[in-house]
Amino acid sequence: MHVRSMWGPLLTGLMLVMLTVAIYSPGLRGSFLFDDFANLPALGTTGPIDNWPAFWRYITSGTADPTGRPLTLLTFLLDAHDWPADPFPFKRTNLILHLINGILLYTLLARLGRLLGHGDRQGRIAGLLGTALWLLHPLLVSTTLYIVQREAMLPATCTLVGLLLWLHGRNLLTQGRTVAGLAWSVLGLGGFTVLGMLAKANGVLLPIFALLIEAVVLSPRHPMQRGDARQAHRLALLALGVIPAAAILGYLFWTGLHGVLAGSPIGIRPWSMGQRLLTEPRVLLDYLQLLWLPRPFSSGLFNDQYVASTSWLQPATTLPALLAVLALIGLAWWQRQRHSALALATLFYFAGQLLESTSIPLELYFEHRNYLPALLMFWPLGLWLADVRELRPLKYALMLVLPLGLAWMTHARAELWGNEHSQALLWAKINPASARAQTNAAQIEMQAERPQAAILRLEKLLAHQPNQVQLAFNLIGARCMTGGITTTDLAAAQVAMQGTPNTGTLFANWFERTMPVALSGECPGLTAGDLQELIDTGLKNPKLSAAGPQQDLTYLRGKIALAEGQPDTALTDFTHALDLQVRPGMALEAAATLGRAGYPTYGLRLLDHYKAVSGSAMETGFGMPWLHAWVLERQHYWRHELDHLRTQLTLDAKAGSGNTPKHSSQSGMPD
């Protein structure tokens, strides 16, 4: 009988794994998207990662979170050691990780079911159903098939493993095995909290999850007996649970209070901290709606159109949403004894949203933020369905219909993720007010030789969002494909540059593509002078007055001068750009650009200037950026690169390959 009882869940679990692979397989054909291009090129930034020095440069190169998320970076090496790369191995690894998380989740849910006093059969069936509904849910496609969101999946892995190890250690403590129990508890709560943080910051929530399980499930039913074991258990919970949880909550409270008192918009965000805190309850209810009323397609990666709450009643759903969230949390805590599974799932969900949906000024809305918090979401439903003493036909039917319904929707969404063209057009249709979605769709239309469709799309939204540089710049690109641009197009781009709060890498990438077109005259109406005016407008924009944007724009201005055969002006701009933020990488890039253009002596002069000002190089930030700088310094990386470039520029200058005019030696470099 025991063997039969084990084979049933095993075969069912195997079928679930096969079904998950089948429904996700169309999405594995998809390409890289958006933030993938901001993170994955680090695989080849300093060359292929085929030696230890390159490995250490790569693994410390992360800039997200103070930790830099090195564990996530490490897993990318399973898929590629250089860049560009094939997206398929990355997506395949993400799917494997999703399946591993499903197996771990089943193990945890079955364990929790036993701890709540449910029979083995009901506990296993409930665990399988809770896992299936999570594993097959369409909302998680935008995490699993979005390569860079492996950083959201790995904290879930660490959380599941950490909780299982901690539960094992606690069980040993109840048996009086104090040393072993304490060791497993420390490994689970301590070790895997650290590992989770090295994947993404929300891995730090593991202690809070453990405290919730302790309060809702364990303490009322499995109290620790007196003696050394109880003392060890309390010590572990205090050091690895209560203190970290208090530190997290204290930090979030301090950040929120400081932001609310400041009152102004945060950085490049168009909203204040107070507005963010008012908005997030609406966001959380939207997430819950997507989890419990799933649909094949959603807004996907584009949520820049989400309207922030500006007061308790604007929009009208703001206050009701806040009250609803508080009521759900309060009701769950109040009913934690009578309805423990439902209470735990609810509290677990809201605890899982603490970092990304409260006072840290991230973007307002992203679907992938539900991957970890929703782990226990469907377990209470699984427990109800697994109790077939009543409504047996209905419950058996739901056991089949619900997973298959989710599988169908997930398969439809995975197919969309495997077709970049259809994906862009559908997301643009679902998000008509999203500048990102419309820009992405317009770029796809231009690639498909449909520039007129792109023009109509961009013009329609640009009329309502004139500060959106991505709309204005891509409109110029589409116009160039249809015969040239007009003064109206340039005026729209000027307005966008005057008011944009941030260009990120958008302007630089667009500029690199557009400058050759302007210089060659391939786009009537667009000249290098027009690009110069756009840059000058950006330099005067007070929202772009920080050193970083000013450096980027000044450097681009120098590239225009260089392309027009004005090396003295280019050197002046490059030098000024370098002085804004003294960085060896900037000096290397600018000097190499001068050398490639045929002006090696100018490149040497720029290197000389960097040598003179290198003592005032900008300081590295706290955490991983500091460690990365230490690694580079330890390897003498920048010194070797700069010396190598200086040698090459010197050889080029001696060979007479430079186009330096005779009077150039008289033109002094700016001090």
XYZ file of C-alpha atoms in Angstrom:
671
model
C 0.000 0.000 0.000
C 2.848 2.354 0.852
C 4.489 1.699 -2.530
C 1.219 2.368 -4.324
C 0.733 5.584 -2.369
C 4.201 6.756 -3.465
C 3.822 5.832 -7.136
C 0.651 7.887 -7.576
C 2.161 11.300 -6.701
C 5.382 10.393 -8.525
C 3.592 9.615 -11.791
C 1.319 12.611 -11.413
C 4.313 14.837 -10.762
C 6.101 13.442 -13.817
C 3.041 14.162 -15.953
C 2.951 17.692 -14.549
C 6.595 18.249 -15.464
C 6.008 16.959 -18.996
C 2.928 19.144 -19.382
C 4.847 22.213 -18.212
C 7.643 21.555 -20.709
C 5.119 21.064 -23.511
C 3.193 24.267 -22.886
C 6.331 26.385 -22.461
C 8.250 24.949 -25.439
C 6.893 27.448 -28.049
C 8.288 30.323 -25.990
C 11.815 28.918 -26.049
C 12.119 30.151 -29.637
C 11.828 33.764 -28.508
C 14.566 36.370 -28.589
C 16.264 38.641 -26.088
C 14.152 41.538 -24.791
C 14.776 44.962 -23.228
C 16.601 44.479 -19.907
C 18.327 41.399 -21.320
C 20.390 43.813 -23.409
C 21.231 45.870 -20.332
C 22.555 42.891 -18.357
C 23.696 40.019 -20.551
C 26.318 41.881 -22.660
C 28.491 41.813 -19.525
C 29.322 38.274 -20.664
C 31.581 39.807 -23.312
C 32.395 43.299 -22.065
C 36.036 42.473 -21.346
C 36.279 39.512 -23.708
C 35.203 35.860 -23.473
C 34.959 34.462 -19.968
C 37.454 31.656 -20.478
C 39.938 32.375 -17.688
C 39.844 33.226 -13.995
C 40.663 36.952 -14.297
C 37.804 37.363 -16.795
C 35.543 35.354 -14.502
C 36.185 37.624 -11.513
C 35.712 40.751 -13.611
C 32.369 39.407 -14.813
C 31.021 38.059 -11.550
C 31.643 41.409 -9.798
C 30.277 43.548 -12.645
C 26.652 43.697 -11.452
C 25.237 47.076 -10.506
C 21.696 46.159 -9.396
C 21.279 46.082 -5.596
C 24.296 46.614 -3.333
C 25.228 42.958 -3.906
C 25.279 43.182 -7.707
C 23.343 39.861 -7.845
C 26.431 37.695 -8.520
C 24.573 34.398 -8.082
C 22.329 35.287 -11.011
C 25.351 36.320 -13.077
C 27.001 33.021 -12.230
C 24.076 31.019 -13.589
C 24.226 32.874 -16.906
C 27.590 31.176 -17.451
C 25.650 27.925 -17.812
C 24.320 29.326 -21.072
C 27.122 31.396 -22.623
C 30.669 32.597 -22.011
C 30.648 35.474 -24.495
C 28.373 37.991 -26.157
C 26.490 38.050 -28.569
C 24.881 34.732 -27.687
C 21.951 32.496 -28.571
C 18.852 33.141 -26.411
C 17.652 29.513 -26.481
C 20.027 28.114 -23.797
C 19.108 30.966 -21.441
C 15.382 30.343 -21.820
C 15.885 26.595 -21.475
C 17.740 27.082 -18.191
C 14.974 29.372 -16.944
C 12.404 26.684 -17.687
C 14.492 24.039 -15.898
C 14.757 26.348 -12.898
C 10.975 26.852 -12.960
C 10.521 23.065 -12.859
C 13.005 22.716 -9.988
C 11.083 25.366 -8.085
C 7.906 23.377 -8.713
C 9.461 20.237 -7.214
C 10.698 22.182 -4.189
C 7.298 23.822 -3.776
C 5.523 20.446 -3.759
C 7.931 19.224 -1.088
C 7.243 22.291 1.066
C 3.468 22.169 0.645
C 3.303 18.467 1.448
C 5.373 19.111 4.557
C 3.171 22.009 5.646
C 0.073 19.893 5.063
C 1.370 17.245 7.465
C 2.283 19.902 10.015
C -1.285 21.205 9.869
C -2.558 17.723 10.677
C -3.916 16.726 7.290
C -3.610 13.095 6.259
C -0.782 12.022 3.982
C -3.091 11.478 1.025
C -4.853 14.821 1.335
C -1.557 16.579 1.979
C 0.103 15.089 -1.120
C -2.887 15.793 -3.361
C -3.164 19.346 -2.042
C 0.568 19.837 -2.553
C 0.345 18.610 -6.137
C -2.647 20.820 -6.889
C -1.109 23.895 -5.263
C 2.100 23.279 -7.190
C 0.314 22.614 -10.475
C -1.755 25.784 -10.302
C 1.380 27.813 -9.549
C 3.601 26.033 -12.067
C 1.077 26.325 -14.913
C -0.152 29.844 -14.170
C 0.044 32.213 -17.177
C 1.109 35.181 -15.034
C 4.482 33.516 -14.459
C 5.326 33.311 -18.175
C 6.713 36.856 -18.101
C 9.154 35.695 -15.423
C 10.110 32.286 -16.795
C 10.590 33.311 -20.439
C 12.117 36.717 -19.698
C 15.761 35.722 -19.411
C 16.936 38.465 -17.074
C 14.154 37.611 -14.624
C 16.109 34.582 -13.568
C 17.039 37.040 -10.854
C 13.404 36.799 -9.655
C 13.369 32.996 -9.897
C 16.545 32.240 -7.958
C 15.369 33.931 -4.717
C 12.333 31.631 -4.885
C 14.688 28.651 -5.159
C 16.729 29.848 -2.192
C 13.586 30.586 -0.176
C 12.140 27.120 -0.777
C 15.388 25.321 0.028
C 16.000 27.532 3.058
C 12.522 26.886 4.487
C 12.831 23.133 3.941
C 16.214 23.001 5.665
C 14.954 25.136 8.528
C 11.885 22.903 8.986
C 14.187 19.890 9.007
C 16.374 21.518 11.649
C 13.372 22.442 13.748
C 12.135 18.868 13.594
C 15.519 17.638 14.822
C 15.315 20.114 17.699
C 11.924 18.717 18.723
C 13.609 15.292 18.883
C 16.226 16.646 21.259
C 19.058 16.635 18.686
C 20.169 20.134 19.554
C 23.484 20.443 17.696
C 22.252 18.934 14.439
C 18.960 20.807 14.609
C 20.664 24.128 15.227
C 23.142 23.510 12.393
C 20.367 22.798 9.875
C 18.390 25.821 11.101
C 21.387 28.127 10.703
C 22.120 26.733 7.251
C 18.519 27.157 6.156
C 17.752 30.593 7.577
C 21.232 32.056 7.521
C 22.972 30.453 4.574
C 20.102 30.567 2.107
C 19.068 34.076 3.066
C 22.558 35.157 2.040
C 22.368 33.128 -1.185
C 18.953 34.570 -1.972
C 20.274 38.093 -1.481
C 23.128 37.311 -3.880
C 20.509 36.514 -6.523
C 18.251 39.503 -5.807
C 17.491 41.661 -2.795
C 14.098 40.081 -2.069
C 15.931 36.925 -1.033
C 16.296 38.742 2.294
C 12.593 38.063 2.988
C 13.255 34.411 3.885
C 13.408 35.146 7.676
C 9.983 36.815 7.527
C 8.500 33.793 5.754
C 9.948 31.508 8.423
C 8.480 33.649 11.205
C 5.058 33.490 9.544
C 5.203 29.693 9.313
C 6.318 29.542 12.937
C 3.494 31.804 14.132
C 0.665 30.382 12.002
C 1.509 26.673 11.718
C 4.185 25.519 14.132
C 3.874 27.274 17.492
C 0.167 26.466 17.988
C 0.516 22.794 16.985
C 4.143 21.809 17.515
C 5.512 23.867 20.397
C 9.144 23.341 21.228
C 9.681 21.461 24.477
C 11.634 23.031 27.286
C 15.350 22.568 27.573
C 18.389 23.132 25.412
C 16.462 22.522 22.178
C 13.915 25.201 22.979
C 16.640 27.657 23.913
C 18.557 26.887 20.705
C 15.387 27.294 18.647
C 14.617 30.655 20.234
C 18.178 31.826 19.728
C 18.117 30.835 16.048
C 14.771 32.553 15.467
C 15.943 35.682 17.237
C 19.289 35.963 15.461
C 18.241 34.733 12.014
C 14.550 35.621 11.991
C 13.413 38.416 14.305
C 16.453 40.687 14.021
C 16.710 40.518 10.187
C 12.930 40.960 9.865
C 13.000 43.982 12.178
C 15.901 45.452 10.207
C 14.007 45.027 6.917
C 10.811 46.564 8.245
C 12.752 49.378 9.898
C 14.591 50.178 6.671
C 11.369 50.209 4.653
C 9.684 52.445 7.230
C 12.633 54.850 7.342
C 12.845 54.999 3.534
C 9.130 55.624 3.227
C 9.046 58.290 5.939
C 12.077 60.077 4.507
C 10.528 60.027 1.030
C 7.131 61.248 2.201
C 8.700 64.132 4.120
C 10.753 65.097 1.054
C 7.533 65.313 -0.949
C 9.113 65.865 -4.372
C 9.423 63.376 -7.238
C 12.133 60.779 -6.678
C 15.008 60.986 -9.145
C 13.707 60.377 -12.664
C 10.357 59.107 -11.373
C 7.317 61.266 -12.153
C 5.776 60.493 -8.748
C 6.652 61.152 -5.118
C 7.059 58.593 -2.346
C 3.650 59.463 -0.937
C 2.061 58.876 -4.326
C 3.860 55.555 -4.682
C 2.639 54.350 -1.311
C -0.909 55.320 -2.256
C -0.612 53.556 -5.609
C 0.796 50.196 -4.548
C -2.403 48.867 -2.884
C -4.145 49.284 -6.252
C -1.249 47.463 -7.894
C -1.451 44.597 -5.402
C -5.167 44.148 -6.025
C -4.481 44.116 -9.766
C -1.921 41.370 -9.184
C -4.402 39.355 -7.116
C -7.004 39.725 -9.831
C -4.551 38.385 -12.408
C -3.716 35.468 -10.116
C -7.304 34.475 -9.331
C -8.969 35.542 -12.587
C -6.236 34.638 -15.075
C -6.411 35.378 -18.766
C -4.256 34.299 -21.701
C -2.757 37.744 -22.299
C -1.927 40.725 -20.120
C 0.032 43.966 -20.305
C 3.291 42.004 -20.307
C 6.435 44.041 -19.769
C 4.905 47.446 -20.447
C 3.436 49.260 -17.469
C 4.759 52.789 -17.877
C 1.173 53.923 -18.525
C 0.052 52.896 -15.021
C -1.500 55.977 -13.386
C -0.106 56.891 -9.967
C -2.482 57.894 -7.201
C -2.163 61.586 -6.389
C -4.468 61.595 -3.344
C -6.629 59.290 -1.245
C -9.451 59.652 -3.770
C -7.618 60.197 -7.043
C -8.219 57.798 -8.673
C -11.359 56.833 -6.780
C -10.100 53.286 -6.176
C -7.122 54.455 -4.097
C -8.661 54.493 -0.624
C -10.840 51.388 -1.168
C -7.770 49.486 -2.385
C -5.754 50.497 0.675
C -8.580 49.482 2.995
C -8.994 46.178 1.142
C -5.305 45.305 1.497
C -5.293 46.179 5.192
C -8.491 44.168 5.679
C -7.033 41.108 3.953
C -3.907 41.232 6.108
C -5.865 41.843 9.308
C -8.432 39.153 8.552
C -5.697 36.636 7.743
C -3.953 37.296 11.056
C -7.233 37.135 12.984
C -8.205 33.814 11.390
C -4.758 32.235 11.536
C -5.917 29.567 13.991
C -9.190 28.580 12.319
C -8.065 28.841 8.691
C -4.312 28.446 8.968
C -3.512 27.545 5.360
C -5.492 30.434 3.919
C -4.067 32.833 6.485
C -0.506 31.699 5.803
C -0.919 31.968 2.018
C -2.323 35.490 2.375
C 0.322 36.731 4.798
C 3.069 35.025 2.765
C 1.904 36.851 -0.363
C 1.893 40.322 1.165
C 5.196 39.675 2.944
C 6.670 38.672 -0.409
C 5.719 42.068 -1.829
C 7.375 44.083 0.953
C 10.527 45.113 -0.908
C 9.169 45.753 -4.380
C 5.708 47.120 -3.609
C 6.243 49.526 -0.733
C 8.775 52.314 -0.151
C 11.734 51.404 -2.374
C 11.310 53.714 -5.402
C 11.173 51.078 -8.131
C 8.783 51.308 -11.065
C 5.185 50.950 -10.000
C 4.176 47.672 -11.621
C 5.754 44.493 -12.952
C 4.188 41.049 -13.261
C 7.356 39.186 -12.328
C 7.083 40.531 -8.776
C 4.471 37.828 -8.113
C 6.723 34.830 -8.760
C 7.976 34.416 -5.189
C 5.012 35.873 -3.249
C 2.502 33.586 -5.015
C 4.238 30.332 -4.032
C 1.579 29.390 -1.467
C -1.302 31.173 -3.175
C -3.176 28.131 -4.489
C -2.373 25.701 -1.703
C -5.548 26.438 0.346
C -7.640 25.721 -2.750
C -5.697 22.476 -3.176
C -6.498 21.471 0.419
C -10.200 22.134 -0.141
C -10.255 20.156 -3.375
C -8.309 17.276 -1.824
C -10.977 16.840 0.875
C -13.460 14.791 -1.182
C -15.781 13.862 1.653
C -18.219 16.411 0.208
C -18.939 17.559 -3.357
C -16.747 14.753 -4.690
C -17.814 14.941 -8.393
C -17.407 18.724 -8.471
C -14.007 18.621 -6.800
C -12.688 15.856 -9.045
C -13.832 17.863 -12.051
C -12.104 21.004 -10.774
C -8.906 19.028 -10.124
C -8.784 18.354 -13.850
C -10.329 21.500 -15.320
C -8.367 24.120 -13.377
C -4.820 22.911 -14.223
C -5.751 22.226 -17.844
C -7.387 25.642 -18.176
C -4.276 27.334 -16.857
C -2.127 25.169 -19.121
C -4.103 26.290 -22.179
C -3.706 29.976 -21.264
C -0.015 29.566 -20.490
C 0.558 27.777 -23.799
C -1.130 30.648 -25.645
C 1.048 33.176 -23.823
C 4.203 31.112 -24.401
C 3.444 31.022 -28.137
C 3.267 34.809 -28.056
C 6.660 34.964 -26.331
C 8.062 32.850 -29.137
C 6.954 35.338 -31.820
C 8.542 38.744 -31.366
C 6.421 40.395 -34.085
C 3.050 39.236 -32.753
C 4.145 39.921 -29.195
C 5.007 43.564 -29.917
C 1.771 44.270 -31.778
C -0.438 42.634 -29.160
C 1.278 44.403 -26.264
C 0.830 47.707 -28.105
C -2.881 46.948 -28.523
C -3.303 46.065 -24.845
C -1.285 49.129 -23.714
C -2.379 52.003 -25.990
C -1.033 54.673 -23.614
C 2.372 53.039 -23.082
C 5.143 54.890 -24.900
C 7.386 51.849 -24.496
C 4.834 49.479 -26.000
C 4.099 51.749 -28.954
C 7.793 52.375 -29.582
C 8.544 48.677 -29.488
C 5.714 47.948 -31.928
C 6.872 50.750 -34.219
C 10.392 49.325 -34.305
C 8.991 45.928 -35.235
C 6.919 47.532 -37.999
C 9.979 49.325 -39.337
C 11.918 46.065 -39.379
C 9.022 44.578 -41.379
C 9.309 47.446 -43.926
C 6.067 49.057 -42.731
C 7.283 52.555 -41.775
C 3.955 54.226 -42.534
C 2.221 52.098 -39.913
C 4.950 53.024 -37.459
C 4.491 56.738 -38.237
C 0.754 56.610 -37.570
C 1.327 54.765 -34.322
C 4.010 57.140 -33.050
C 2.301 60.374 -34.093
C -0.923 59.399 -32.345
C 0.705 58.985 -28.928
C 3.311 61.732 -29.336
C 0.471 64.266 -29.571
C -0.515 63.328 -26.012
C 2.972 62.655 -24.613
C 5.282 65.268 -26.185
C 8.090 64.674 -23.661
C 8.605 61.072 -24.737
C 11.945 61.067 -26.574
C 11.527 57.438 -27.592
C 8.445 58.376 -29.616
C 10.036 61.440 -31.212
C 13.317 59.745 -32.149
C 11.698 56.677 -33.610
C 9.347 58.889 -35.583
C 12.410 60.438 -37.232
C 13.676 56.940 -38.056
C 10.357 55.983 -39.618
C 10.199 59.239 -41.589
C 13.664 58.599 -42.986
C 12.386 55.317 -44.388
C 9.576 57.114 -46.232
C 11.632 59.817 -47.936
C 12.825 62.274 -45.311
C 11.864 64.332 -42.293
C 10.220 67.727 -41.895
C 10.818 70.688 -39.630
C 7.778 69.535 -37.649
C 9.506 66.246 -36.854
C 12.637 68.038 -35.701
C 10.578 70.459 -33.618
C 8.849 67.530 -31.902
C 12.241 65.997 -31.098
C 13.415 69.336 -29.681
C 10.346 69.552 -27.421
C 10.973 65.999 -26.215
C 14.617 66.762 -25.408
C 13.587 69.893 -23.515
C 11.278 68.026 -21.146
C 12.490 64.450 -20.871
C 13.591 63.453 -17.358
C 15.983 60.811 -18.613
C 17.301 59.413 -21.879
C 19.195 56.455 -20.420
C 20.946 54.643 -23.245
C 18.081 55.428 -25.624
C 19.511 58.616 -27.076
C 23.045 57.246 -27.337
C 21.887 54.119 -29.178
C 19.632 56.113 -31.495
C 22.417 58.605 -32.128
C 24.895 55.869 -33.074
C 22.430 54.520 -35.641
C 21.338 57.905 -36.955
C 24.600 59.838 -37.262
C 25.900 57.857 -40.283
C 22.537 58.411 -41.975
C 22.671 62.160 -41.331
C 26.278 62.465 -42.507
C 25.651 60.528 -45.710
C 22.534 62.490 -46.627
C 20.461 59.312 -46.861
C 17.627 60.996 -44.963
C 16.617 64.294 -46.607
C 15.978 66.986 -44.036
C 18.276 65.482 -41.403
C 21.797 66.841 -40.963
C 24.582 66.548 -38.445
C 23.694 70.077 -37.381
C 20.211 68.894 -36.450
C 21.716 66.212 -34.220
C 23.981 68.860 -32.703
C 20.958 71.001 -31.867
C 19.203 68.072 -30.205
C 22.279 67.447 -28.064
C 22.564 71.123 -27.124
C 18.886 71.153 -26.160
C 19.452 68.143 -23.917
C 22.459 69.813 -22.305
C 20.213 72.751 -21.342
C 17.453 70.521 -19.950
C 17.545 70.952 -16.131
C 16.269 67.393 -15.727
C 19.448 66.190 -17.454
C 21.828 68.338 -15.427
C 23.443 65.441 -13.545
C 27.015 64.584 -14.435
C 26.089 61.280 -16.090
C 23.674 62.614 -18.743
C 25.873 65.664 -19.304
C 28.873 63.415 -19.931
C 26.983 61.231 -22.385
C 25.642 64.176 -24.380
C 28.963 66.034 -24.411
C 30.732 62.929 -25.656
C 28.201 62.542 -28.471
C 28.728 66.172 -29.435
C 32.413 65.415 -29.740
C 31.678 62.485 -32.045
C 29.795 64.810 -34.398
C 32.729 67.192 -34.489
C 35.067 64.291 -35.175
C 32.882 63.014 -38.006
C 32.931 66.479 -39.561
C 36.730 66.599 -39.480
C 37.101 68.907 -36.464
C 39.512 67.050 -34.154
C 40.273 70.111 -32.015
C 36.604 70.597 -31.183
C 36.184 66.865 -30.648
C 39.125 66.789 -28.243
C 37.660 69.714 -26.328
C 34.312 67.958 -25.973
C 35.868 64.619 -25.058
C 38.062 66.285 -22.446
C 35.110 68.127 -20.942
C 33.085 64.918 -20.887
C 35.907 63.115 -19.099
C 36.210 65.889 -16.516
C 32.522 65.563 -15.639
C 33.120 62.034 -14.362
C 36.739 60.965 -14.403
C 36.615 57.295 -15.339
C 39.281 55.152 -17.000
C 36.671 53.547 -19.241
C 35.621 56.941 -20.545
C 39.227 57.930 -21.244
C 39.866 54.634 -23.020
C 36.777 54.946 -25.212
C 37.367 58.566 -26.177
C 41.060 58.069 -26.978
C 40.307 54.957 -29.026
C 37.612 56.860 -30.917
C 40.115 59.554 -31.822
C 42.607 56.928 -32.926
C 40.091 55.066 -35.086
C 39.157 58.328 -36.774
C 42.776 58.823 -37.817
C 43.927 61.227 -35.102
C 46.282 59.179 -32.880
C 48.150 62.218 -31.526
C 44.860 63.610 -30.229
C 44.170 60.285 -28.595
C 47.546 60.439 -26.886
C 46.823 63.936 -25.625
C 43.544 62.777 -24.166
C 45.344 59.941 -22.372
C 47.836 62.476 -21.053
C 44.973 64.561 -19.719
C 43.430 61.527 -18.045
C 46.766 60.755 -16.401
C 46.837 64.286 -15.036
C 43.301 64.171 -13.602
C 43.112 60.491 -12.644
C 43.696 61.417 -9.020
C 40.197 62.902 -8.936
C 38.535 59.828 -10.433
C 34.954 59.360 -9.288
C 34.553 57.136 -6.260
C 32.896 53.780 -6.655
C 29.591 53.089 -4.946
C 28.973 50.936 -1.915
C 28.874 47.158 -2.238
C 29.668 45.258 -5.408
C 30.836 48.323 -7.405
C 33.590 48.787 -4.833
C 34.550 45.115 -5.047
C 34.551 45.269 -8.853
C 36.858 48.277 -8.777
C 39.120 46.404 -6.350
C 39.259 43.394 -8.691
C 40.159 45.613 -11.652
C 42.819 47.348 -9.606
C 44.199 44.048 -8.368
C 44.455 42.789 -11.953
C 45.913 46.117 -13.156
C 43.204 45.900 -15.774
C 42.838 49.573 -16.664
C 46.563 50.174 -16.571
C 47.144 47.351 -19.034
C 44.331 48.537 -21.310
C 45.479 52.142 -21.265
C 49.124 51.175 -21.805
C 48.171 48.959 -24.710
C 46.133 51.736 -26.315
C 48.922 54.251 -25.760
C 51.391 51.918 -27.447
C 49.103 51.458 -30.446
C 48.382 55.174 -30.772
C 52.119 55.924 -30.553
C 52.877 53.424 -33.322
C 50.119 54.898 -35.486
C 51.409 58.417 -34.914
C 54.986 57.420 -35.765
C 53.823 55.632 -38.886
C 52.286 58.857 -40.062
C 48.815 57.345 -40.187
C 47.286 60.319 -38.394
C 45.573 63.117 -40.281
C 46.729 65.696 -37.769
C 47.103 69.079 -39.468
C 50.386 70.906 -39.120
C 48.897 73.583 -36.908
C 47.494 71.023 -34.498
C 50.592 71.165 -32.331
C 49.796 74.806 -31.675
C 46.252 74.139 -30.488
C 46.461 73.561 -26.813
C 44.367 71.045 -25.014
C 41.924 72.610 -22.563
C 43.159 72.761 -19.005
